[in-house]
CSV table of C-alpha atoms in Angstrom, one decimal:
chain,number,residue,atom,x,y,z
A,11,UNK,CA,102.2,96.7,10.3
A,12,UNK,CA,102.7,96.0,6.6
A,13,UNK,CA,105.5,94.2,5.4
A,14,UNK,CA,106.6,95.0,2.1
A,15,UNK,CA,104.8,98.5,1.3
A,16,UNK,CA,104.9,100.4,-2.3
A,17,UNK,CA,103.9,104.6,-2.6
A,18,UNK,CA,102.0,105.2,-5.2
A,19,UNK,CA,100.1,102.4,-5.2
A,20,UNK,CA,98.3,104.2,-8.6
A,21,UNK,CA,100.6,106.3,-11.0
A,22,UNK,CA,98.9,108.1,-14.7
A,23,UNK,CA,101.7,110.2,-15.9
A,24,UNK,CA,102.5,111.2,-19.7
A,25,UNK,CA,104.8,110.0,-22.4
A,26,UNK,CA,108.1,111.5,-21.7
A,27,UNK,CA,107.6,112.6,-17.8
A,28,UNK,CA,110.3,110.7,-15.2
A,29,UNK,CA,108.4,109.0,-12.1
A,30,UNK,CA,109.5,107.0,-9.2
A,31,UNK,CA,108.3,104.2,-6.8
A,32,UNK,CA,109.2,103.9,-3.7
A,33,UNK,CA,109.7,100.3,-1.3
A,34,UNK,CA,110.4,99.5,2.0
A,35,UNK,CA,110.1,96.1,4.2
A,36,UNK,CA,110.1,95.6,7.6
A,37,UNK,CA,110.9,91.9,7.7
A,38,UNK,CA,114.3,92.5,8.1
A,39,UNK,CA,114.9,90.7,4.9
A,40,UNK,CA,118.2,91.2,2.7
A,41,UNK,CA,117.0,90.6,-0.5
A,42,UNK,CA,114.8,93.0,-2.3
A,43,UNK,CA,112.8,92.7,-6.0
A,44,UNK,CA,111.3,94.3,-8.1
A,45,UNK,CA,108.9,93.0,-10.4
A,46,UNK,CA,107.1,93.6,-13.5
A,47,UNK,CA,103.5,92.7,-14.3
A,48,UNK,CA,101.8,93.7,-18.0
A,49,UNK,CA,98.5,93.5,-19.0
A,50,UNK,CA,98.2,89.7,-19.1
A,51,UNK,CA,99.3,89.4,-15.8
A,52,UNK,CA,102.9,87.8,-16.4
A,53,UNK,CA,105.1,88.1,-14.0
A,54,UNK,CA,109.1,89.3,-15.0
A,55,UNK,CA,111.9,89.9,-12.5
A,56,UNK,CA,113.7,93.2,-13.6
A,57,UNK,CA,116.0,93.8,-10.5
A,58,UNK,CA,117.5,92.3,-7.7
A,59,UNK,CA,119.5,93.8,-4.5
A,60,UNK,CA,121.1,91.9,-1.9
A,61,UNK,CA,122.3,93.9,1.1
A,62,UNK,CA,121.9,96.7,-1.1
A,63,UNK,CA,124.4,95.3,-3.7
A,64,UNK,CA,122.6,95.0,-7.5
A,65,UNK,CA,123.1,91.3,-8.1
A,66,UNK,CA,120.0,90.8,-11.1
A,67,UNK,CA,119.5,93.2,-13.7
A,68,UNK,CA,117.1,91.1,-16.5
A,69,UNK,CA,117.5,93.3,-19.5
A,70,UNK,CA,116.1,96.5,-18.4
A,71,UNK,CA,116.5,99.2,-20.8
A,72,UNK,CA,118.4,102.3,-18.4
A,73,UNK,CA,115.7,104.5,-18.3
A,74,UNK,CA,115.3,102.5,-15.1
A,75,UNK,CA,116.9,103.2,-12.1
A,76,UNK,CA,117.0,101.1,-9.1
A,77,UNK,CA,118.5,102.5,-6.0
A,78,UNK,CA,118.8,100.8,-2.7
A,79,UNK,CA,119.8,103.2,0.1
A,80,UNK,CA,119.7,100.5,2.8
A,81,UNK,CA,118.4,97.0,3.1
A,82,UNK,CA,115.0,98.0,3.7
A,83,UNK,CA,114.7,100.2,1.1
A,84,UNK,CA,114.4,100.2,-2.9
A,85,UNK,CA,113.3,102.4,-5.1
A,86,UNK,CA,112.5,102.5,-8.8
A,87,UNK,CA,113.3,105.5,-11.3
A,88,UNK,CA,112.1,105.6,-14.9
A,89,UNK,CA,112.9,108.3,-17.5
A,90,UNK,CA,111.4,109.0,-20.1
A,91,UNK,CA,108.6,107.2,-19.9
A,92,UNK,CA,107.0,105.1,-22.7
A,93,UNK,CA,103.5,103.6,-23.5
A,94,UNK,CA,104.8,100.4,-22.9
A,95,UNK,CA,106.1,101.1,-19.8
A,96,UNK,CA,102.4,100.8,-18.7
A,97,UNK,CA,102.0,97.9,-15.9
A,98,UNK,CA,102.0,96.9,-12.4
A,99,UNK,CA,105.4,97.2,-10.7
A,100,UNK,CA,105.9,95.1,-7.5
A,101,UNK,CA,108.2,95.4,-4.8
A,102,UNK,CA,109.2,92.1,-3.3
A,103,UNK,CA,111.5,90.4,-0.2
A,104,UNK,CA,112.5,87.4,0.8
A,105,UNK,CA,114.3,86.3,3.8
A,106,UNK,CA,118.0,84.2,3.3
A,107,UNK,CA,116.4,80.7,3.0
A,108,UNK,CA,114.6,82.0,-0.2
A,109,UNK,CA,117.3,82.2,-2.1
A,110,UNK,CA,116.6,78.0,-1.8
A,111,UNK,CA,112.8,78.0,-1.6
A,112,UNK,CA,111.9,80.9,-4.0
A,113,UNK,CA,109.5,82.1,-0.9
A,114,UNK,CA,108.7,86.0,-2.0
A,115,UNK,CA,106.6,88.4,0.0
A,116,UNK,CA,105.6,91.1,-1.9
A,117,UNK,CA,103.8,94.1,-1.8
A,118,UNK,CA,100.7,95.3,-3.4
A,119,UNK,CA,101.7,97.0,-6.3
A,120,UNK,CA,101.9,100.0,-8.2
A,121,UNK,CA,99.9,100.7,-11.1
A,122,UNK,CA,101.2,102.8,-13.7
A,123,UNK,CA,99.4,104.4,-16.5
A,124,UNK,CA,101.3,106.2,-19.1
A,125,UNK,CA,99.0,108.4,-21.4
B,2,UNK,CA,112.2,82.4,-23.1
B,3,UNK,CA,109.6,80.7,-20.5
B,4,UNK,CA,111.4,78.4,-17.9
B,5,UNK,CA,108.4,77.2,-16.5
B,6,UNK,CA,104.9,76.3,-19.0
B,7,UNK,CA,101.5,76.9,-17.1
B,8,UNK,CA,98.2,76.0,-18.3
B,9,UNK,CA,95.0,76.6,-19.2
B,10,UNK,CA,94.9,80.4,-18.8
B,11,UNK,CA,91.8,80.6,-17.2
B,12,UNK,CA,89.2,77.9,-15.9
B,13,UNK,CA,85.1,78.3,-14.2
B,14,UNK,CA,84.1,75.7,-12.2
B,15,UNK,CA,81.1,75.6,-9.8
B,16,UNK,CA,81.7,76.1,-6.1
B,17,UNK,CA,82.8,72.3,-5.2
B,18,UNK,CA,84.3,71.6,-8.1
B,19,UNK,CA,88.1,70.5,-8.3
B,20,UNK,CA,90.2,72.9,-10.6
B,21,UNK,CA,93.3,71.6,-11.4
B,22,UNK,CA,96.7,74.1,-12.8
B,23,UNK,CA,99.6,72.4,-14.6
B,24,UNK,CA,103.2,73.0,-15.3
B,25,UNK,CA,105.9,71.9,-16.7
B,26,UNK,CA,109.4,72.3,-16.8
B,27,UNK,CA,112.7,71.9,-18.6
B,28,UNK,CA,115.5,73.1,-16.4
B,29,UNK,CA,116.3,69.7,-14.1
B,30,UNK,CA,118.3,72.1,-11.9
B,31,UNK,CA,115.2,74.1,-10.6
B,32,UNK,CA,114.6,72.3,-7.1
B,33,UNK,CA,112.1,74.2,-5.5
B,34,UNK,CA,108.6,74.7,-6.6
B,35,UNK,CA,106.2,77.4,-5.3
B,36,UNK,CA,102.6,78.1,-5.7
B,37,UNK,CA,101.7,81.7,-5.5
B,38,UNK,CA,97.9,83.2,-4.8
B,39,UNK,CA,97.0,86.4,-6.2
B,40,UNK,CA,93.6,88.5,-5.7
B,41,UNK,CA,92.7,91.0,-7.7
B,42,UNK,CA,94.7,94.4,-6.7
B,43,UNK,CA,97.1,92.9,-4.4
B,44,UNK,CA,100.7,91.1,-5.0
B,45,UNK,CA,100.9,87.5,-4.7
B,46,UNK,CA,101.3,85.2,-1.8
B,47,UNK,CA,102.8,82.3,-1.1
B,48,UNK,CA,100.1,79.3,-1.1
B,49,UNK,CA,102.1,76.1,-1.1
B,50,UNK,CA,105.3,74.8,-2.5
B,51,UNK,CA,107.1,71.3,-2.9
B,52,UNK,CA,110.6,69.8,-3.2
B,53,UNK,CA,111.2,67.6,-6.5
B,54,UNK,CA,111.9,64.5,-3.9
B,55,UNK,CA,107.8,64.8,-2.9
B,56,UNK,CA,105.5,63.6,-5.0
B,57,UNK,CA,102.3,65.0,-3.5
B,58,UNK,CA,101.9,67.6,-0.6
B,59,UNK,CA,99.1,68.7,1.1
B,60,UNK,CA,97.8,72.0,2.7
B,61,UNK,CA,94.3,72.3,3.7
B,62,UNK,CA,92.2,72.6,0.4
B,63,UNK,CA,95.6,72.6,-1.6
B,64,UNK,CA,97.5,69.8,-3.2
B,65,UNK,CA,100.2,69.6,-5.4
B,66,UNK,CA,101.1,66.6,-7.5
B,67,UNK,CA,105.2,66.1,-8.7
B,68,UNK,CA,106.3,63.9,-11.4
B,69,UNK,CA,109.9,64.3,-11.5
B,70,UNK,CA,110.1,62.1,-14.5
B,71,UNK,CA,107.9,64.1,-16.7
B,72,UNK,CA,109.5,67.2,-15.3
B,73,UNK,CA,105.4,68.0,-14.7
B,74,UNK,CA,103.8,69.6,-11.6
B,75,UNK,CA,100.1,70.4,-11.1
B,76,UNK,CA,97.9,72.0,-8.3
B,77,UNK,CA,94.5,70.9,-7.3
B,78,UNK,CA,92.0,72.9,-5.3
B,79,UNK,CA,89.9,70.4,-3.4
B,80,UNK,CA,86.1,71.2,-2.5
B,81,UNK,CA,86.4,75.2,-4.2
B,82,UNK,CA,84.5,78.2,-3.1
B,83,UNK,CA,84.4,81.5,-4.5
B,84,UNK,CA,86.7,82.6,-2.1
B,85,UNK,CA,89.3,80.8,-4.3
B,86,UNK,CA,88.8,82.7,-6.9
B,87,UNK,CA,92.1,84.4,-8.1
B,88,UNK,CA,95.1,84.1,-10.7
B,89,UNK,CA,97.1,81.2,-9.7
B,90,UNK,CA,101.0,81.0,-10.1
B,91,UNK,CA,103.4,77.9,-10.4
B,92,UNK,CA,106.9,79.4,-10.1
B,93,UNK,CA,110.3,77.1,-10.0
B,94,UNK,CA,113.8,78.0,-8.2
B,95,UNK,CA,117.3,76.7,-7.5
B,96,UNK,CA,119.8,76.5,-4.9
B,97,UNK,CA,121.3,79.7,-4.4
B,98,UNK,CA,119.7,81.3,-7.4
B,99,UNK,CA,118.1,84.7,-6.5
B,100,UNK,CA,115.4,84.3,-9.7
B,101,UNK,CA,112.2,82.7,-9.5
B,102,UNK,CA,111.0,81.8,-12.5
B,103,UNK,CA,107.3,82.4,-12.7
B,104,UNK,CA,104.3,80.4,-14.8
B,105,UNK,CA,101.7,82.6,-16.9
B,106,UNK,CA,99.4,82.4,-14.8
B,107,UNK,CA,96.1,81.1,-14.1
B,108,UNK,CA,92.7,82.6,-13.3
B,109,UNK,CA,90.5,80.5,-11.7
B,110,UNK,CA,86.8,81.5,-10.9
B,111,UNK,CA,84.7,79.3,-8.6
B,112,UNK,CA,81.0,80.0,-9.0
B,113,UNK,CA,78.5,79.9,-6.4
C-alpha cells in the first residue's frame, strides 16, 4: 500500500562500519531521489536516477553509493562512516511532469545515528 | 549556496491565528513553486504549489501569495489549528530541471 518505502527506518552504527538503505516505489514513477536531512532540518538533494541512469550527483563524497537495479528501486551505500554522516536520509519519486512541477513524494525516512 | 531564502525559522501562534512563511528568490528561471508539509517523523508532502504567472492560489486553509517582481512568495495558513502544526517548506523548480531547490524550513506551532 505504501508508495515510496525506506528499510531501516532507524540505523545507530559506529564510526568506521559500512551500512545501507534500501528504496523502492510503487508509483510507477521513473525518477528516484535521495535526500539528505541534518539536524536543522535542511533539506539537500544528493542523488538523482532517472530510468535507473545517475543523472544528479550534488557533491557527495564516494563513500556513497547509489545503485538503482530497476526503476523502482534505489539504494544507498556508505563506507566508512563518519560522525557527520549522522541525519535523516530520504528516498523520494516523482512522476514525469515533476521534472516541471518539482512535485516529490517521498518516503519516511531513515534515521541514522553514527556513534 | 541557498537558491531559495525562507523565513522566520520557527513561529507560535494561537489556534486561529494566521501564520504567514516567506521566500524569496534569485534565480528568474525557477518557474514552479511548491509548498511542502512535514510532521514530525515522516517525509514531506506536497501541500500546495503555484506558477510565477499566479499571483495568489488557494487550497482550503492554504494560500500562497506571488510577487514576481520582488521575486517574493509567501504562504499563509488561514483559521490554524494544532493539527497544522509542522515544519513548513517553500521549494522552487524549472522546466526540465530534475532539482528542487528547497527553503530552510519552517516550524510552525499552532496552540490550542
Amino acid at each position: 500500500d505504501t508508495a515510496v518505502s525506506q528499510t531501516p527506518k532507524y540505523l545507530v552504527t559506529q564510526m568506521g562500519n559500512d551500512k545501507s538503505i534500501k528504496c523502492e516505489q510503487n508509483l510507477g514513477h521513473d525518477t528516484m531521489y535521495w535526500y539528505k536531512q541534518d539536524s536543522k532540518k535542511f533539506l539537500k538533494i544528493m542523488f538523482s536516477y532517472n530510468n535507473k541512469e545517475l543523472i544528479i550527483n550534488e557533491t557527495v563524497p564516494n563513500r556513497f553509493s547509489p545503485k538503482s537495479p530497476d526503476k523502482a528501486h534505489l539504494n544507498l551505500h556508505i563506507n566508512s562512516l563518519e560522525l557527520g554522516d549522522s541525519a535523516v536520509y530520504f528516498c523520494a519519486s516523482s512522476p514525469p511532469e515533476g521534472r516541471e512541477t518539482g512535485e516529490l513524494f517521498f518516503g519516511e525516512g531513515s534515521r541514522l545515528t553514527v556513534l | 549556496q541557498q537558491q531559495v531564502k525562507q523565513s522566520p525559522q520557527s513561529l507560535i501562534v494561537q489556534k486561529g491565528g494566521i501564520p504567514i512563511i516567506n521566500c524569496a528568490y534569485e534565480n528568474t528561471a525557477f518557474d514552479y513553486f511548491p509548498w511542502y508539509q512535514q510532521f514530525p517523523g515522516k517525509g514531506p508532502a506536497l501541500l500546495i504549489a503555484i506558477r510565477p504567472d499566479v499571483s495568489e492560489k488557494k487550497e482550503g486553509r492554504f494560500t500562497i501569495s506571488f510577487n514576481k517582481s520582488a521575486k517574493q512568495f509567501s504562504l499563509h495558513i488561514m483559521d490554524s489549528q494544532p493539527g497544522d502544526s509542522a515544519t513548513y517548506f517553500c521549494a522552487a523548480s524549472m522546466w526540465g530541471d530534475y532539482k528542487l531547490s528547497f527553503g530552510a524550513g519552517t516550524t510552525v506551532t499552532v496552540r490550542a
